[in-house]
Coordinates of C-alpha atoms in Angstrom, one line a residue:
M1 CA 0.0 0.0 0.0
K2 CA 1.1 3.6 -0.7
Q3 CA -0.4 7.0 -0.1
T4 CA -1.8 7.9 -3.6
K5 CA -0.1 11.0 -5.1
Q6 CA -2.4 13.4 -7.0
K7 CA 0.1 13.5 -9.9
N8 CA -2.7 14.2 -12.4
L9 CA -3.1 17.7 -10.9
S10 CA 0.3 18.7 -12.2
R11 CA -0.7 17.5 -15.7
W12 CA -4.0 19.5 -15.5
K13 CA -2.2 22.7 -14.5
I14 CA -0.1 22.3 -17.6
V15 CA -3.3 21.9 -19.6
F16 CA -4.7 25.1 -18.0
V17 CA -1.8 27.1 -19.1
L18 CA -2.3 26.0 -22.7
L19 CA -6.0 26.6 -22.6
V20 CA -6.1 30.0 -20.9
T21 CA -8.2 31.4 -23.7
A22 CA -11.0 28.8 -23.0
L23 CA -12.7 31.0 -20.5
G24 CA -16.1 30.1 -19.2
Y25 CA -18.0 28.6 -16.4
G26 CA -19.0 24.9 -15.7
Q27 CA -22.5 24.1 -14.7
G28 CA -21.8 22.9 -11.1
P29 CA -22.7 19.3 -10.2
I30 CA -23.6 17.0 -13.1
P31 CA -25.0 13.6 -13.5
F32 CA -22.5 10.7 -13.9
E33 CA -23.9 7.5 -15.3
I34 CA -22.0 4.1 -15.3
K35 CA -22.9 1.8 -18.0
N36 CA -22.0 -1.9 -17.9
N37 CA -20.9 -3.3 -21.3
S38 CA -18.9 -6.2 -19.6
T39 CA -19.6 -9.9 -19.2
F40 CA -20.3 -9.3 -15.5
N41 CA -23.5 -8.5 -13.7
D42 CA -24.2 -5.1 -12.1
S43 CA -24.1 -6.8 -8.6
E44 CA -20.5 -7.8 -9.4
L45 CA -19.3 -4.3 -10.0
Y46 CA -18.3 -2.0 -7.2
V47 CA -18.1 1.9 -7.4
A48 CA -16.2 4.4 -5.3
I49 CA -15.5 8.2 -5.8
V50 CA -12.6 10.0 -4.1
G51 CA -11.0 13.5 -4.6
K52 CA -10.6 16.9 -3.2
N53 CA -13.3 19.4 -2.2
Y54 CA -13.0 22.1 -4.9
N55 CA -13.5 25.1 -2.4
T56 CA -11.6 23.8 0.7
G57 CA -8.9 21.5 -0.8
Q58 CA -9.8 18.8 1.7
H59 CA -9.8 15.1 0.7
V60 CA -13.3 13.8 0.3
W61 CA -15.3 10.8 -0.8
V62 CA -18.7 10.6 -2.5
N63 CA -21.3 8.0 -1.6
P64 CA -22.3 6.6 -5.0
K65 CA -25.8 5.6 -3.7
T66 CA -26.7 9.0 -2.1
S67 CA -24.3 11.4 -3.9
Q68 CA -23.5 12.8 -0.4
I69 CA -20.0 14.3 0.1
F70 CA -18.0 13.4 3.1
P71 CA -14.4 14.5 4.3
M72 CA -12.1 11.6 4.5
N73 CA -11.6 10.1 7.9
S74 CA -10.0 7.1 9.4
S75 CA -13.4 6.3 11.1
Y76 CA -14.5 5.0 7.7
N77 CA -12.0 2.3 7.8
T78 CA -14.4 -0.5 9.0
V79 CA -14.2 -3.2 6.3
Q80 CA -12.1 -6.1 7.1
G81 CA -9.8 -6.9 4.3
P82 CA -7.5 -9.7 3.4
T83 CA -4.0 -9.8 5.1
P84 CA -1.8 -11.5 2.4
G85 CA 1.7 -12.2 3.9
G86 CA 0.4 -10.9 7.3
N87 CA 0.1 -7.3 5.8
Q88 CA -2.4 -5.6 8.2
G89 CA -2.5 -2.3 6.2
P90 CA -1.8 1.3 7.4
G91 CA -4.1 1.0 10.2
G92 CA -2.5 -2.2 11.6
N93 CA -5.7 -4.0 11.8
G94 CA -6.4 -5.0 8.3
K95 CA -9.4 -2.6 8.0
Y96 CA -10.1 -0.4 5.0
A97 CA -12.6 2.3 3.9
N98 CA -16.2 1.5 3.5
C99 CA -16.7 3.6 0.4
F100 CA -17.7 1.2 -2.3
T101 CA -21.3 0.5 -3.5
K102 CA -22.5 -2.1 -5.9
L103 CA -23.5 -0.8 -9.3
S104 CA -26.9 -2.7 -8.9
E105 CA -27.6 -0.6 -5.8
I106 CA -27.1 2.8 -7.5
S107 CA -30.4 4.2 -8.8
N108 CA -30.3 4.4 -12.6
K109 CA -26.6 3.7 -12.3
T110 CA -26.2 7.5 -11.8
F111 CA -24.8 9.7 -9.2
T112 CA -24.3 13.4 -8.9
L113 CA -20.7 14.5 -9.6
P114 CA -20.0 17.5 -7.5
L115 CA -17.4 20.3 -8.0
I116 CA -14.3 18.3 -7.3
E117 CA -10.6 18.2 -8.0
G118 CA -8.1 15.3 -8.5
C119 CA -11.0 12.9 -8.6
R120 CA -10.9 9.3 -9.3
V121 CA -13.9 7.0 -10.0
F122 CA -12.9 3.4 -9.2
I123 CA -15.0 0.6 -10.7
S124 CA -13.8 -2.9 -9.4
K125 CA -15.2 -6.4 -10.2
G126 CA -16.0 -9.2 -7.7
S127 CA -15.0 -7.2 -4.7
Q128 CA -14.6 -3.7 -3.4
M129 CA -11.1 -2.3 -3.5
Y130 CA -9.2 -1.9 -0.2
L131 CA -8.5 1.9 0.0
Y132 CA -7.3 3.2 3.3
F133 CA -8.5 6.7 4.4
F134 CA -6.1 8.8 6.5
G135 CA -7.8 12.2 6.8
A136 CA -9.2 15.3 5.1
S137 CA -6.2 17.4 5.7
G138 CA -2.9 17.4 7.7
A139 CA -0.2 14.9 7.4
P140 CA -0.9 12.1 6.5
S141 CA -4.0 12.9 4.5
G142 CA -5.8 11.5 1.5
Y143 CA -5.9 7.7 0.9
A144 CA -3.7 4.8 0.3
G145 CA -4.3 2.9 -2.9
H146 CA -3.0 0.0 -4.8
N147 CA 0.8 -0.7 -5.0
P148 CA 1.4 -3.4 -7.5
L149 CA 5.1 -3.6 -6.6
N150 CA 4.1 -4.7 -3.1
P151 CA 3.5 -8.6 -3.3
T152 CA 1.3 -8.4 -0.1
D153 CA -0.9 -5.5 -1.2
P154 CA -4.5 -6.6 -0.6
N155 CA -5.6 -5.2 -4.0
N156 CA -3.5 -7.6 -6.0
G157 CA -5.7 -9.7 -8.2
I158 CA -8.7 -7.3 -8.1
L159 CA -9.9 -6.4 -11.6
Y160 CA -10.5 -2.6 -11.5
E161 CA -10.5 0.5 -13.7
I162 CA -10.1 4.3 -12.9
I163 CA -11.6 7.4 -14.4
E164 CA -9.5 10.5 -13.6
L165 CA -11.3 13.9 -13.6
T166 CA -11.8 17.4 -12.3
N167 CA -15.1 19.2 -12.4
N168 CA -14.6 22.9 -11.5
Q169 CA -15.4 26.5 -12.5
L170 CA -13.7 25.9 -15.9
G171 CA -15.8 22.9 -16.7
F172 CA -15.1 19.1 -16.8
F173 CA -11.7 17.6 -17.5
G174 CA -11.6 13.8 -17.6
N175 CA -10.0 10.7 -19.0
P176 CA -9.5 7.0 -18.6
S177 CA -5.9 6.1 -18.1
R178 CA -3.3 3.6 -18.9
V179 CA -0.5 5.3 -17.1
D180 CA -0.4 2.6 -14.4
S181 CA -2.2 -0.4 -15.9
Y182 CA -4.8 -1.9 -18.0
K183 CA -7.3 -4.3 -16.4
Y184 CA -10.4 -4.1 -18.6
P185 CA -11.7 -2.0 -21.4
I186 CA -13.2 1.3 -20.2
G187 CA -14.8 4.2 -22.2
L188 CA -15.9 7.7 -21.3
E189 CA -18.4 9.9 -23.0
L190 CA -18.9 13.7 -22.2
F191 CA -21.9 15.8 -23.1
G192 CA -22.3 19.5 -23.0
A193 CA -24.0 22.8 -24.1
N194 CA -24.2 23.6 -27.9
N195 CA -24.5 19.8 -28.8
Y196 CA -21.1 19.0 -27.5
Q197 CA -20.5 15.2 -27.4
K198 CA -17.4 13.2 -27.5
R199 CA -16.2 9.8 -26.5
V200 CA -12.8 8.2 -25.8
G201 CA -11.7 4.8 -24.7
E202 CA -11.2 1.2 -25.9
I203 CA -13.2 -0.2 -28.8
K204 CA -11.7 -3.7 -28.7
S205 CA -12.7 -6.6 -26.4
H206 CA -10.6 -7.7 -23.4
A207 CA -9.6 -10.9 -25.2
Q208 CA -8.6 -9.1 -28.3
I209 CA -6.4 -6.5 -26.4
V210 CA -4.6 -9.3 -24.4
S211 CA -3.9 -11.2 -27.6
L212 CA -2.6 -8.2 -29.4
F213 CA -0.3 -7.2 -26.6
Q214 CA 1.1 -10.6 -26.3
N215 CA 1.8 -10.9 -30.0
N216 CA 3.1 -7.4 -30.7
V217 CA 5.4 -6.2 -27.8
P218 CA 9.0 -7.3 -27.6
A219 CA 10.5 -9.6 -25.0
E220 CA 11.4 -6.7 -22.7
F221 CA 7.7 -5.8 -22.2
Q222 CA 6.2 -9.3 -22.1
G223 CA 6.5 -9.2 -18.4
C224 CA 3.8 -6.4 -18.3
L225 CA 1.2 -9.0 -19.2
N226 CA -0.2 -11.3 -16.5
T227 CA -1.4 -14.1 -18.8
T228 CA -3.7 -15.5 -16.0
S229 CA -5.7 -12.4 -15.1
G230 CA -5.2 -10.5 -18.4
E231 CA -3.8 -7.4 -16.5
I232 CA -1.3 -5.4 -18.4
T233 CA 0.8 -3.2 -16.1
A234 CA 3.0 -0.3 -17.0
P235 CA 6.6 -1.3 -17.3
S236 CA 7.7 1.0 -14.4
K237 CA 5.4 -0.9 -12.1
T238 CA 6.8 -4.3 -12.9
A239 CA 9.7 -6.2 -11.4
P240 CA 11.8 -6.4 -14.6
F241 CA 12.0 -2.6 -14.7
A242 CA 12.3 -2.1 -10.9
D243 CA 15.4 0.1 -10.1
G244 CA 15.8 -1.0 -6.4
T245 CA 14.0 1.9 -4.7
G246 CA 11.0 1.4 -2.5
G247 CA 12.3 -2.0 -1.3
T248 CA 12.3 -3.5 -4.8
S249 CA 15.1 -5.6 -6.3
V250 CA 16.9 -4.2 -9.3
G251 CA 15.3 -5.8 -12.4
P252 CA 17.0 -6.8 -15.7
Y253 CA 15.6 -3.8 -17.5
A254 CA 16.1 -1.2 -14.9
N255 CA 18.4 0.8 -17.2
Y256 CA 16.4 0.0 -20.4
M257 CA 16.3 3.7 -21.5
Q258 CA 19.6 4.7 -20.0
S259 CA 21.7 4.3 -23.1
Y260 CA 19.4 6.6 -25.0
I261 CA 19.3 9.2 -22.2
D262 CA 23.0 9.2 -21.8
A263 CA 23.3 9.8 -25.6
I264 CA 21.0 12.9 -25.4
W265 CA 23.1 14.3 -22.4
S266 CA 26.4 13.7 -24.3
K267 CA 25.3 15.2 -27.7
Y268 CA 23.7 18.4 -26.4
K269 CA 26.5 19.4 -24.2
N270 CA 28.4 20.4 -27.3
Q271 CA 25.6 21.5 -29.6
D272 CA 22.2 23.2 -29.4
L273 CA 19.0 21.3 -28.8
I274 CA 16.3 23.1 -30.8
F275 CA 12.8 21.6 -30.7
Y276 CA 9.3 22.5 -31.5
A277 CA 6.8 22.0 -28.8
G278 CA 3.4 22.7 -30.3
H279 CA 1.4 25.6 -28.6
A280 CA 4.3 26.1 -26.2
G281 CA 6.6 27.3 -29.1
V282 CA 10.1 26.6 -30.0
F283 CA 13.0 26.1 -27.5
K284 CA 16.8 26.2 -27.8
G285 CA 19.4 25.4 -25.3
R286 CA 22.2 23.0 -24.1
I287 CA 23.3 20.9 -21.1
Y288 CA 25.4 22.8 -18.7
G289 CA 27.1 20.3 -16.4
E290 CA 24.2 18.0 -15.9
E291 CA 21.4 20.6 -16.1
L292 CA 19.4 21.1 -19.4
R293 CA 18.5 24.7 -19.9
V294 CA 16.3 25.8 -22.9
V295 CA 15.1 29.3 -23.8
G296 CA 11.8 30.0 -25.6
Q297 CA 12.4 31.3 -29.0
S298 CA 8.8 31.8 -29.9
G299 CA 5.3 31.3 -28.4
G300 CA 4.0 32.2 -25.0
F301 CA 7.4 31.5 -23.2
T302 CA 9.6 33.5 -25.4
G303 CA 12.8 34.7 -23.5
R304 CA 12.0 32.4 -20.5
T305 CA 14.3 29.5 -19.4
G306 CA 13.1 26.1 -18.6
R307 CA 15.3 23.5 -16.9
V308 CA 15.7 19.9 -16.2
Q309 CA 18.1 19.5 -13.2
H310 CA 20.0 16.5 -14.3
R311 CA 19.6 13.5 -16.6
P312 CA 16.7 11.3 -15.6
S313 CA 16.7 7.5 -14.8
T314 CA 14.8 5.0 -16.8
Q315 CA 12.1 5.0 -14.0
E316 CA 11.8 8.7 -14.0
A317 CA 11.5 8.8 -17.8
L318 CA 8.9 6.1 -17.9
E319 CA 6.9 7.6 -15.2
G320 CA 7.6 11.5 -15.6
K321 CA 8.5 11.7 -12.1
G322 CA 11.5 12.9 -10.0
V323 CA 13.7 15.1 -12.1
L324 CA 11.0 15.2 -14.7
D325 CA 8.3 16.6 -12.2
R326 CA 10.2 19.3 -10.4
R327 CA 9.8 23.0 -10.0
L328 CA 13.3 24.7 -10.2
V329 CA 13.5 28.5 -11.1
D330 CA 10.7 29.3 -13.5
G331 CA 8.5 26.6 -12.1
D332 CA 5.5 26.5 -14.7
L333 CA 7.9 26.5 -17.6
D334 CA 10.1 23.9 -15.9
L335 CA 7.2 21.5 -15.8
V336 CA 6.3 22.2 -19.4
I337 CA 9.9 21.4 -20.6
Q338 CA 10.1 18.4 -18.4
A339 CA 6.8 17.1 -19.8
Q340 CA 8.0 17.7 -23.4
L341 CA 11.2 15.8 -22.7
T342 CA 9.4 12.9 -21.1
A343 CA 7.2 12.5 -24.1
A344 CA 10.1 12.8 -26.4
I345 CA 12.1 10.1 -24.6
N346 CA 9.3 7.7 -24.5
R347 CA 8.4 8.1 -28.2
H348 CA 12.3 8.2 -29.1
M349 CA 11.9 11.6 -30.7
V350 CA 15.1 13.3 -29.5
D351 CA 17.6 13.1 -32.4
V352 CA 20.9 11.5 -31.2
T353 CA 22.2 10.3 -34.6
S354 CA 22.2 13.2 -37.1
A355 CA 25.4 15.3 -37.1
N356 CA 23.5 18.5 -37.2
P357 CA 19.7 17.9 -36.4
G358 CA 18.7 21.6 -36.6
Q359 CA 15.1 22.3 -35.3
Q360 CA 13.4 19.0 -34.4
N361 CA 9.6 18.6 -34.5
W362 CA 8.7 16.6 -31.4
Y363 CA 5.0 16.9 -32.5
N364 CA 5.5 14.9 -35.7
T365 CA 3.2 12.0 -34.9
A366 CA 4.2 10.0 -37.9
Q367 CA 7.6 9.6 -36.4
F368 CA 6.6 8.5 -32.9
Y369 CA 7.9 5.1 -31.8
K370 CA 10.1 4.4 -34.7
S371 CA 13.4 3.5 -32.9
N372 CA 14.5 1.6 -29.9
P373 CA 14.7 2.1 -27.0
M374 CA 11.2 3.4 -26.7
N375 CA 8.2 2.7 -24.5
H376 CA 6.5 -0.2 -26.2
Y377 CA 3.8 -0.3 -23.7
A378 CA 2.8 3.2 -24.6
K379 CA 3.2 2.6 -28.3
F380 CA 0.8 -0.4 -27.9
W381 CA -2.1 1.7 -26.6
H382 CA -1.8 4.0 -29.7
S383 CA -1.7 1.2 -32.3
Y384 CA -4.0 -1.7 -33.7
G385 CA -7.3 0.3 -33.6
I386 CA -7.6 -0.3 -29.8
S387 CA -9.0 3.0 -28.8
V388 CA -11.2 5.7 -30.3
D389 CA -8.8 7.8 -32.6
N390 CA -6.0 5.8 -31.3
L391 CA -5.8 8.1 -28.3
S392 CA -4.7 6.8 -24.9
Y393 CA -2.8 7.8 -21.7
G394 CA 0.2 5.4 -22.0
F395 CA 2.5 7.4 -19.8
A396 CA 2.2 10.4 -17.5
Y397 CA 2.6 13.1 -20.2
D398 CA 1.0 11.4 -23.1
D399 CA -1.1 14.5 -23.5
V400 CA 1.8 16.2 -25.2
A401 CA 0.9 16.5 -28.9
D402 CA -2.7 15.8 -28.0
Q403 CA -2.3 11.9 -27.9
S404 CA -4.3 11.4 -24.7
P405 CA -8.0 10.6 -24.4
S406 CA -8.7 13.7 -22.6
L407 CA -12.3 15.3 -22.7
H408 CA -13.1 18.8 -21.9
T409 CA -16.0 21.3 -22.2
N410 CA -16.6 24.3 -20.1
Q411 CA -20.4 23.7 -19.9
P412 CA -20.7 20.0 -19.2
T413 CA -24.2 18.4 -18.8
K414 CA -23.6 14.6 -18.3
V415 CA -20.7 12.1 -18.1
I416 CA -21.1 8.3 -19.0
A417 CA -18.3 5.9 -18.2
T418 CA -18.7 2.5 -19.8
F419 CA -17.1 -0.5 -18.1
G420 CA -16.2 -2.7 -20.8
G421 CA -15.5 0.0 -23.4
F422 CA -17.3 0.5 -26.7
Y423 CA -16.8 -3.0 -28.2
N424 CA -19.8 -3.9 -30.1
T425 CA -22.0 -1.1 -28.5
N426 CA -24.7 0.7 -30.4
N427 CA -23.5 3.4 -32.7
A428 CA -19.9 2.5 -32.2
S429 CA -17.7 1.2 -35.1
N430 CA -16.5 -2.4 -34.9
L431 CA -12.9 -2.4 -36.1
I432 CA -11.5 -5.9 -36.9
Q433 CA -7.8 -6.3 -37.5
A434 CA -7.4 -8.7 -40.4
E435 CA -4.9 -10.8 -38.6
D436 CA -7.2 -11.4 -35.6
Y437 CA -9.1 -14.3 -37.3
F438 CA -9.9 -17.3 -35.1
A439 CA -9.7 -19.6 -38.2
M440 CA -8.2 -19.2 -41.7
S441 CA -7.1 -21.1 -44.8
G442 CA -4.1 -20.3 -47.1
I443 CA -3.2 -16.8 -46.0
Q444 CA -0.1 -15.4 -44.3
T445 CA 0.6 -12.3 -42.1
E446 CA 3.3 -9.6 -42.6
T447 CA 4.3 -6.2 -41.1
T448 CA 2.4 -3.4 -42.7
T449 CA 3.4 0.2 -43.4
D450 CA -0.2 1.5 -43.2
V451 CA -1.3 4.1 -40.5
G452 CA -1.2 2.3 -37.2
G453 CA 1.4 -0.3 -38.0
G454 CA 1.0 -3.9 -36.9
L455 CA 0.3 -6.7 -39.3
N456 CA -1.7 -7.2 -42.5
V457 CA -3.0 -10.4 -44.1
G458 CA -1.4 -11.3 -47.4
Y459 CA -0.3 -13.9 -49.8
A460 CA -4.1 -14.6 -50.5
D461 CA -5.0 -16.8 -53.4
A462 CA -8.4 -17.6 -54.8
G463 CA -10.2 -19.9 -52.4
D464 CA -8.5 -18.6 -49.3
W465 CA -10.6 -17.3 -46.4
M466 CA -10.5 -15.9 -42.9
A467 CA -13.2 -16.1 -40.2
Y468 CA -13.7 -13.7 -37.1
K469 CA -15.7 -14.8 -34.2
N470 CA -18.7 -13.2 -32.4
I471 CA -19.2 -10.0 -34.4
N472 CA -22.2 -8.2 -33.1
F473 CA -24.6 -6.2 -35.2
P474 CA -26.6 -4.5 -32.3
T475 CA -29.7 -3.4 -34.3
S476 CA -31.3 -4.5 -37.5
G477 CA -30.6 -2.3 -40.6
F478 CA -28.0 -1.0 -42.9
Y479 CA -24.3 -1.3 -42.1
L480 CA -21.3 0.2 -43.9
I481 CA -18.4 -2.4 -44.2
E482 CA -15.1 -0.9 -45.0
Y483 CA -12.1 -2.9 -46.2
R484 CA -8.6 -1.5 -45.9
V485 CA -6.8 -3.1 -48.9
A486 CA -3.6 -2.9 -51.1
S487 CA -3.0 -4.6 -54.4
A488 CA -0.5 -4.5 -57.3
I489 CA -2.7 -6.2 -59.9
N490 CA -6.0 -5.8 -61.6
G491 CA -9.1 -8.0 -61.1
A492 CA -8.9 -8.9 -57.4
K493 CA -12.1 -9.6 -55.6
I494 CA -13.3 -10.6 -52.2
S495 CA -16.7 -11.5 -50.7
S496 CA -18.0 -11.5 -47.2
D497 CA -20.6 -13.5 -45.3
L498 CA -22.0 -14.5 -42.0
N499 CA -22.0 -17.8 -40.2
A500 CA -19.8 -19.8 -42.6
G501 CA -21.8 -18.6 -45.7
A502 CA -25.3 -19.0 -44.3
I503 CA -25.8 -15.4 -45.0
G504 CA -24.2 -13.9 -48.0
L505 CA -23.2 -10.1 -47.9
G506 CA -22.0 -9.7 -51.5
S507 CA -18.7 -9.0 -53.3
V508 CA -16.3 -6.1 -53.5
N509 CA -13.9 -5.4 -56.4
I510 CA -10.4 -4.5 -55.3
P511 CA -8.7 -1.7 -57.3
N512 CA -5.1 -1.8 -58.3
T513 CA -3.6 0.6 -55.6
G514 CA -0.2 0.6 -57.2
G515 CA 1.7 -1.5 -54.6
W516 CA 1.1 -4.1 -52.0
Q517 CA 1.7 -1.5 -49.2
N518 CA -0.3 1.2 -51.0
W519 CA -3.4 1.3 -48.9
Q520 CA -6.9 2.3 -49.9
T521 CA -10.3 1.8 -48.3
V522 CA -13.2 0.2 -50.4
S523 CA -16.7 -0.4 -49.0
Q524 CA -20.2 -1.9 -49.4
T525 CA -23.4 -1.2 -47.7
V526 CA -25.4 -4.3 -46.4
N527 CA -28.6 -4.9 -44.6
V528 CA -28.3 -7.2 -41.6
N529 CA -30.7 -8.4 -38.9
A530 CA -29.6 -7.7 -35.3
G531 CA -27.4 -10.5 -33.8
T532 CA -23.9 -11.9 -33.2
Y533 CA -22.4 -13.8 -36.0
N534 CA -19.2 -15.4 -37.2
F535 CA -18.0 -13.0 -40.0
G536 CA -16.1 -14.4 -42.9
I537 CA -14.0 -13.1 -45.8
F538 CA -13.5 -15.3 -49.0
I539 CA -10.9 -14.5 -51.7
Q540 CA -12.8 -14.8 -55.0
N541 CA -9.9 -13.6 -57.1
S542 CA -6.4 -13.5 -55.8
G543 CA -4.3 -10.3 -55.5
V544 CA -5.3 -8.5 -52.4
N545 CA -3.7 -7.5 -49.0
L546 CA -6.1 -6.7 -46.1
N547 CA -5.2 -4.6 -43.1
W548 CA -8.6 -4.2 -41.3
I549 CA -12.3 -4.4 -41.7
K550 CA -14.7 -1.8 -40.1
I551 CA -18.3 -2.3 -39.6
T552 CA -20.5 0.8 -38.9
K553 CA -24.2 1.3 -38.4
T554 CA -25.2 3.8 -41.1
N555 CA -27.4 6.7 -40.8
T556 CA -29.9 8.1 -43.4
L557 CA -27.2 10.2 -45.2
L558 CA -25.0 7.2 -45.8
K559 CA -28.0 5.1 -47.0
T560 CA -28.7 7.6 -49.8
N561 CA -25.3 6.9 -51.4
A562 CA -26.6 4.0 -53.4
L563 CA -29.4 6.2 -54.8
A564 CA -27.2 9.2 -55.6
E565 CA -24.8 7.9 -58.2
K566 CA -25.8 10.9 -60.6
I567 CA -23.4 13.1 -58.5
D568 CA -20.0 11.9 -59.4
F569 CA -17.1 13.7 -57.8
T570 CA -13.5 12.6 -57.4
I571 CA -11.5 13.4 -54.3
Y572 CA -7.7 13.4 -54.0
P573 CA -5.2 12.8 -52.5
N574 CA -6.6 9.9 -50.5
P575 CA -5.0 9.4 -47.8
V576 CA -4.8 13.2 -47.3
E577 CA -2.7 15.2 -44.8
N578 CA -3.8 18.9 -45.2
T579 CA -6.0 19.7 -48.2
L580 CA -8.6 17.5 -49.9
N581 CA -9.2 18.4 -53.5
F582 CA -12.2 17.9 -55.8
K583 CA -12.4 17.5 -59.5
T584 CA -16.0 18.8 -59.4
D585 CA -16.9 22.4 -58.7
L586 CA -18.6 22.7 -55.2
K587 CA -20.0 26.1 -55.7
N588 CA -23.7 25.0 -55.5
S589 CA -23.2 22.1 -53.1
T590 CA -23.6 21.6 -49.4
I591 CA -20.9 19.7 -47.6
Q592 CA -20.6 17.8 -44.4
I593 CA -17.9 15.6 -42.9
I594 CA -18.7 12.5 -40.9
D595 CA -16.3 11.3 -38.2
F596 CA -16.8 7.6 -38.1
Q597 CA -15.0 7.0 -34.8
R598 CA -17.1 9.4 -32.8
V599 CA -20.3 9.2 -35.1
I600 CA -20.7 13.0 -35.3
Y601 CA -20.8 15.6 -38.1
L602 CA -18.0 18.1 -38.5
D603 CA -17.9 21.6 -40.5
L604 CA -14.6 22.3 -42.1
P605 CA -13.4 25.5 -43.9
V606 CA -13.8 25.5 -47.8
F607 CA -10.6 27.0 -49.3
D608 CA -12.2 27.6 -52.7
N609 CA -14.8 25.8 -54.8
K610 CA -12.5 22.8 -55.2
S611 CA -10.8 22.1 -52.0
I612 CA -11.3 21.7 -48.2
D613 CA -8.9 22.2 -45.3
V614 CA -8.7 18.9 -43.3
S615 CA -5.5 19.5 -41.5
S616 CA -7.4 19.9 -38.1
L617 CA -8.7 16.4 -38.3
K618 CA -7.2 13.6 -36.3
P619 CA -5.9 10.5 -38.1
G620 CA -8.7 8.2 -39.0
I621 CA -11.5 7.4 -41.4
Y622 CA -14.0 10.0 -42.5
A623 CA -16.8 10.4 -45.1
I624 CA -17.7 13.6 -47.0
V625 CA -21.3 14.1 -47.9
L626 CA -22.0 16.2 -50.8
E627 CA -25.6 17.5 -51.4
N628 CA -26.5 19.1 -54.7
E629 CA -29.9 19.8 -56.1
G630 CA -31.6 17.5 -53.5
Q631 CA -29.3 14.5 -54.1
K632 CA -26.6 13.3 -51.9
T633 CA -23.6 11.1 -52.2
T634 CA -20.6 10.1 -50.0
K635 CA -17.0 9.5 -50.4
K636 CA -14.8 8.0 -47.7
F637 CA -11.2 9.3 -47.2
V638 CA -8.4 8.6 -44.7
K639 CA -6.8 11.4 -42.8
K640 CA -3.0 10.7 -42.2

């Protein structure tokens, strides 16, 4: 057990600095609903809410059943917990806080979220967690939570998830987190004024996530996975990466990052380190002795100096702690620079190989996680279509370059946390990685260069097939099925079906994309009755590589596509990075963009009558809907 540190508060302070123009006021307490999309019953799930009173700064807890707020006090430690290895807990009597409530006992599965800071909503399965309350203020104060490095911690083996949040006068700020661990898929959805709605979190099943991790991370990170429980723990919280502090033994990968960190400290003693840090601006500096000092060249910190006191250890880099979470002289800027460096080290973005790197772009997402050593745990959470928009908190400062699943609106109206994530839920896309088949004939897999990395299916000949188990179509109606394909020949064709051919879904011609790793998306619209099926793909004519399949419940606009072939417009380039061009003049047309991941409509600026600025979109799959003289048609495109 250890006293829980409110580390996310420092992270939110950095966010506030970068969002100072987002002035406005929250709406006070808001409803917080917990949906259960897991394989467990509501009576098996337990909920607790802990945080700080926004007005007083005192540590508090919220009763999920009544929404009442209480200051933390040791008198609430009345639940007898287990005592593994004789561990009697901080109170010396094996008792812990009576602060959890079964989800089945919460009316409408909804409680009122008050104005609160540094809050955590815990959801555990099968048992309450064993949190120990100290007090509302003074020393010690707060609560002790799970310490996975302690073999006698009573919370070991309990499946639980956490939502981190703050709800204050600036609105709601919240996210699910993989900073410490993954135990089960979780989703978070935020609603607000002016039709604000956004969701983040996992879109794959627990079994898929565990399988993908096991098959895609290198040997050094395999110890993060508990193959029995399915828990995936951040490397810094595992024995192989332990550095001997806190009573741990030094693990074989305690210095995993050290050669890279040492190379940074060696190189930039003798030449300038210049890097672009997004909204924070451009910084330039060197290492003096052991201290890194950089001066703002542009942006809001121009002329100010940020510092990192000395080279970090592997543990400090993986966790963004110690020397990478320390106010020195210009405290606010120090934290910003330390966050930037933490992110750059985890993603291997600091150039230590070029003779004269010049200005480096640490926000170039296409170059993240390209070289070792890097944080493969964090890379995993941003790959393989695991989460909405591939956003996740893989380490403490993964919000650098907007890679975190952070939700914010200054006028929130409702929050929904979904235990089990969005896998196969209504209105959510079902993304199937082609290599995740449960049975196949004749095909092979290979490394793909497509967005997101991972593997693709290839070497497919006529008659080969793949089958995917338990694909859910939640409601009857039309579904858009998209196939991410590459081909270097003409005439390839695939077909799809349900339940081993019992229900045919039709065939799709595969274009010659110009190469076996030149990827395009083709699609078909099908009508399917609600149900869970085994989904199959059959290679009718050979010559196709397949990276993923995406199944999305369509809306009226998409269903009109088959009836609107009279409008023929070509878009290019596809995939696109900044500007999407049209061969057809758009002067008399109405245009909308559909974000398939979030199932929302977007308005984007039109440069002229033949182009649209898409640079603000996150990487992913979108559709553009064009309406002209009462007719509509759609085209899909990929944002790089």
